[in-house]
mmCIF file of C-alpha atoms in Angstrom:
data_model
loop_
_atom_site.group_PDB
_atom_site.id
_atom_site.type_symbol
_atom_site.label_atom_id
_atom_site.label_comp_id
_atom_site.label_asym_id
_atom_site.label_seq_id
_atom_site.Cartn_x
_atom_site.Cartn_y
_atom_site.Cartn_z
ATOM 1 C CA UNK A 1 -0.372 -6.185 13.559
ATOM 2 C CA UNK A 2 -0.357 -10.025 14.320
ATOM 3 C CA UNK A 3 -0.856 -12.015 10.924
ATOM 4 C CA UNK A 4 -3.409 -9.333 9.093
ATOM 5 C CA UNK A 5 -2.272 -6.344 7.474
ATOM 6 C CA UNK A 6 -5.567 -4.473 8.532
ATOM 7 C CA UNK A 7 -8.649 -4.643 11.135
ATOM 8 C CA UNK A 8 -12.366 -4.827 10.407
ATOM 9 C CA UNK A 9 -12.355 -0.943 11.797
ATOM 10 C CA UNK A 10 -10.086 -0.277 8.718
ATOM 11 C CA UNK A 11 -12.610 -1.648 6.232
ATOM 12 C CA UNK A 12 -14.950 1.297 7.810
ATOM 13 C CA UNK A 13 -13.141 3.527 5.885
ATOM 14 C CA UNK A 14 -14.444 2.284 2.661
ATOM 15 C CA UNK A 15 -17.671 0.854 3.212
ATOM 16 C CA UNK A 16 -20.441 1.360 5.731
ATOM 17 C CA UNK A 17 -20.574 -0.344 8.947
ATOM 18 C CA UNK A 18 -24.249 -1.437 8.236
ATOM 19 C CA UNK A 19 -22.878 -3.399 5.386
ATOM 20 C CA UNK A 20 -20.231 -5.095 7.405
ATOM 21 C CA UNK A 21 -22.801 -5.988 10.201
ATOM 22 C CA UNK A 22 -25.010 -7.379 7.524
ATOM 23 C CA UNK A 23 -22.279 -9.298 5.776
ATOM 24 C CA UNK A 24 -21.418 -10.868 9.307
ATOM 25 C CA UNK A 25 -25.309 -11.522 9.959
ATOM 26 C CA UNK A 26 -25.343 -13.315 6.568
ATOM 27 C CA UNK A 27 -22.254 -15.176 7.090
ATOM 28 C CA UNK A 28 -20.663 -15.325 10.406
ATOM 29 C CA UNK A 29 -17.174 -14.412 10.421
ATOM 30 C CA UNK A 30 -16.736 -13.980 6.874
ATOM 31 C CA UNK A 31 -15.004 -10.322 7.245
ATOM 32 C CA UNK A 32 -12.355 -11.809 9.394
ATOM 33 C CA UNK A 33 -11.853 -14.675 6.835
ATOM 34 C CA UNK A 34 -11.643 -12.589 4.148
ATOM 35 C CA UNK A 35 -9.015 -10.016 5.807
ATOM 36 C CA UNK A 36 -7.076 -13.293 6.482
ATOM 37 C CA UNK A 37 -7.155 -14.515 2.995
ATOM 38 C CA UNK A 38 -6.365 -10.950 1.611
ATOM 39 C CA UNK A 39 -3.452 -10.685 4.119
ATOM 40 C CA UNK A 40 -2.175 -14.090 3.028
ATOM 41 C CA UNK A 41 -2.365 -13.138 -0.404
ATOM 42 C CA UNK A 42 -0.516 -9.836 0.262
ATOM 43 C CA UNK A 43 2.230 -11.697 2.252
ATOM 44 C CA UNK A 44 2.708 -14.069 -1.048
ATOM 45 C CA UNK A 45 2.851 -10.816 -3.237
ATOM 46 C CA UNK A 46 5.581 -9.527 -0.684
ATOM 47 C CA UNK A 47 7.414 -12.494 -1.128
ATOM 48 C CA UNK A 48 7.276 -12.850 -4.737
ATOM 49 C CA UNK A 49 8.446 -9.381 -5.172
ATOM 50 C CA UNK A 50 11.553 -10.028 -3.186
ATOM 51 C CA UNK A 51 10.482 -8.159 0.176
ATOM 52 C CA UNK A 52 10.164 -9.613 3.545
ATOM 53 C CA UNK A 53 6.324 -10.919 4.255
ATOM 54 C CA UNK A 54 6.455 -8.445 7.486
ATOM 55 C CA UNK A 55 8.795 -6.153 9.285
ATOM 56 C CA UNK A 56 8.419 -6.793 12.721
ATOM 57 C CA UNK A 57 6.958 -3.982 14.658
ATOM 58 C CA UNK A 58 6.809 -1.843 11.532
ATOM 59 C CA UNK A 59 3.510 -1.200 9.980
ATOM 60 C CA UNK A 60 3.146 -0.194 6.242
ATOM 61 C CA UNK A 61 0.309 2.163 5.502
ATOM 62 C CA UNK A 62 0.586 0.944 1.788
ATOM 63 C CA UNK A 63 -0.470 -2.488 2.789
ATOM 64 C CA UNK A 64 -2.715 -1.825 5.391
ATOM 65 C CA UNK A 65 -4.798 0.238 2.869
ATOM 66 C CA UNK A 66 -4.613 -2.475 0.065
ATOM 67 C CA UNK A 67 -5.650 -5.253 2.693
ATOM 68 C CA UNK A 68 -8.611 -2.842 3.824
ATOM 69 C CA UNK A 69 -9.786 -2.044 0.218
ATOM 70 C CA UNK A 70 -9.465 -5.519 -1.148
ATOM 71 C CA UNK A 71 -11.098 -7.032 2.025
ATOM 72 C CA UNK A 72 -14.123 -4.205 1.661
ATOM 73 C CA UNK A 73 -14.426 -5.236 -1.931
ATOM 74 C CA UNK A 74 -14.589 -9.056 -1.507
ATOM 75 C CA UNK A 75 -17.029 -8.963 1.352
ATOM 76 C CA UNK A 76 -19.417 -6.320 -0.496
ATOM 77 C CA UNK A 77 -19.272 -8.741 -3.257
ATOM 78 C CA UNK A 78 -20.456 -11.327 -0.972
ATOM 79 C CA UNK A 79 -24.010 -9.848 -0.331
ATOM 80 C CA UNK A 80 -24.380 -7.687 -3.365
ATOM 81 C CA UNK A 81 -23.701 -7.623 -7.004
ATOM 82 C CA UNK A 82 -20.882 -4.799 -7.717
ATOM 83 C CA UNK A 83 -21.439 -2.822 -10.810
ATOM 84 C CA UNK A 84 -19.167 -3.798 -13.736
ATOM 85 C CA UNK A 85 -18.940 -0.361 -15.142
ATOM 86 C CA UNK A 86 -17.997 2.907 -14.166
ATOM 87 C CA UNK A 87 -20.345 4.358 -16.824
ATOM 88 C CA UNK A 88 -23.674 3.927 -14.992
ATOM 89 C CA UNK A 89 -24.640 7.473 -13.240
ATOM 90 C CA UNK A 90 -26.344 5.046 -10.362
ATOM 91 C CA UNK A 91 -23.212 3.169 -9.512
ATOM 92 C CA UNK A 92 -23.039 3.819 -5.673
ATOM 93 C CA UNK A 93 -19.886 1.578 -5.480
ATOM 94 C CA UNK A 94 -18.005 3.845 -7.999
ATOM 95 C CA UNK A 95 -15.440 5.136 -4.963
ATOM 96 C CA UNK A 96 -14.341 1.452 -3.937
ATOM 97 C CA UNK A 97 -14.261 0.470 -7.629
ATOM 98 C CA UNK A 98 -11.416 3.119 -8.285
ATOM 99 C CA UNK A 99 -9.890 1.956 -4.965
ATOM 100 C CA UNK A 100 -9.864 -1.414 -5.862
ATOM 101 C CA UNK A 101 -8.358 -0.816 -9.077
ATOM 102 C CA UNK A 102 -5.458 1.145 -7.400
ATOM 103 C CA UNK A 103 -5.215 -1.490 -4.869
ATOM 104 C CA UNK A 104 -4.618 -4.307 -7.803
ATOM 105 C CA UNK A 105 -2.309 -2.267 -9.453
ATOM 106 C CA UNK A 106 -0.347 -1.670 -6.263
ATOM 107 C CA UNK A 107 -0.189 -5.434 -5.293
ATOM 108 C CA UNK A 108 0.973 -6.386 -8.883
ATOM 109 C CA UNK A 109 3.866 -3.824 -8.703
ATOM 110 C CA UNK A 110 4.885 -5.194 -5.059
ATOM 111 C CA UNK A 111 4.696 -8.740 -6.408
ATOM 112 C CA UNK A 112 6.961 -7.766 -9.526
ATOM 113 C CA UNK A 113 9.371 -6.061 -7.225
ATOM 114 C CA UNK A 114 8.651 -2.384 -8.705
ATOM 115 C CA UNK A 115 6.922 -0.972 -5.327
ATOM 116 C CA UNK A 116 8.777 -1.321 -2.123
ATOM 117 C CA UNK A 117 5.843 -2.023 0.647
ATOM 118 C CA UNK A 118 8.003 -0.515 3.399
ATOM 119 C CA UNK A 119 9.791 2.404 1.765
ATOM 120 C CA UNK A 120 12.893 3.768 3.792
ATOM 121 C CA UNK A 121 12.023 6.617 5.919
ATOM 122 C CA UNK A 122 15.608 7.258 6.893
ATOM 123 C CA UNK A 123 16.628 10.760 6.603
ATOM 124 C CA UNK A 124 20.269 11.588 6.853
ATOM 125 C CA UNK A 125 21.857 14.149 8.578
ATOM 126 C CA UNK A 126 25.152 13.956 6.649
ATOM 127 C CA UNK A 127 25.905 16.523 3.857
ATOM 128 C CA UNK A 128 28.310 15.652 0.890
ATOM 129 C CA UNK A 129 29.798 18.349 -1.066
ATOM 130 C CA UNK A 130 30.888 17.753 -4.758
ATOM 131 C CA UNK A 131 33.166 20.483 -6.178
ATOM 132 C CA UNK A 132 35.316 20.693 -9.270
ATOM 133 C CA UNK A 133 39.025 20.311 -9.468
ATOM 134 C CA UNK A 134 40.867 23.487 -8.441
ATOM 135 C CA UNK A 135 41.772 25.567 -11.285
ATOM 136 C CA UNK A 136 45.122 26.976 -10.210
ATOM 137 C CA UNK A 137 46.395 23.677 -8.716
ATOM 138 C CA UNK A 138 45.145 23.574 -5.284
ATOM 139 C CA UNK A 139 46.510 25.071 -1.997
ATOM 140 C CA UNK A 140 50.288 24.871 -2.737
ATOM 141 C CA UNK A 141 50.259 26.725 -6.283
ATOM 142 C CA UNK A 142 49.772 29.939 -4.271
ATOM 143 C CA UNK A 143 52.916 29.250 -2.247
ATOM 144 C CA UNK A 144 55.027 29.829 -5.152
ATOM 145 C CA UNK A 145 54.158 33.665 -5.116
#
């Protein structure tokens, strides 16, 4: 990805395309600007947590999801009032509210250095064998007999 951690298409996993279309109809380009703003916030959080702001050529599924959820939430907030409580039975925004809360917590963890946005997937093929000390003095012990 270039400067953004997600694309407008990634937002479609969290809100309907019709909402995205309506948002852009009411305020042209706001979806793209929101994605850029959230991406900048994520870069700042990574730097504050002691991580590189980007890993050239390496995508982070975590950062992509966090960016898409936060962007979707902010975009929908531009055209409708989101419910503040999860207790209402008519809350159609409950799924994205939960995703938003999770994304905010993860961003806070990244900012504090507790969650690595690029976890190491390196699998080692080496084996390390650890054994206790020999009971009878090692290889030379039995030569005496």
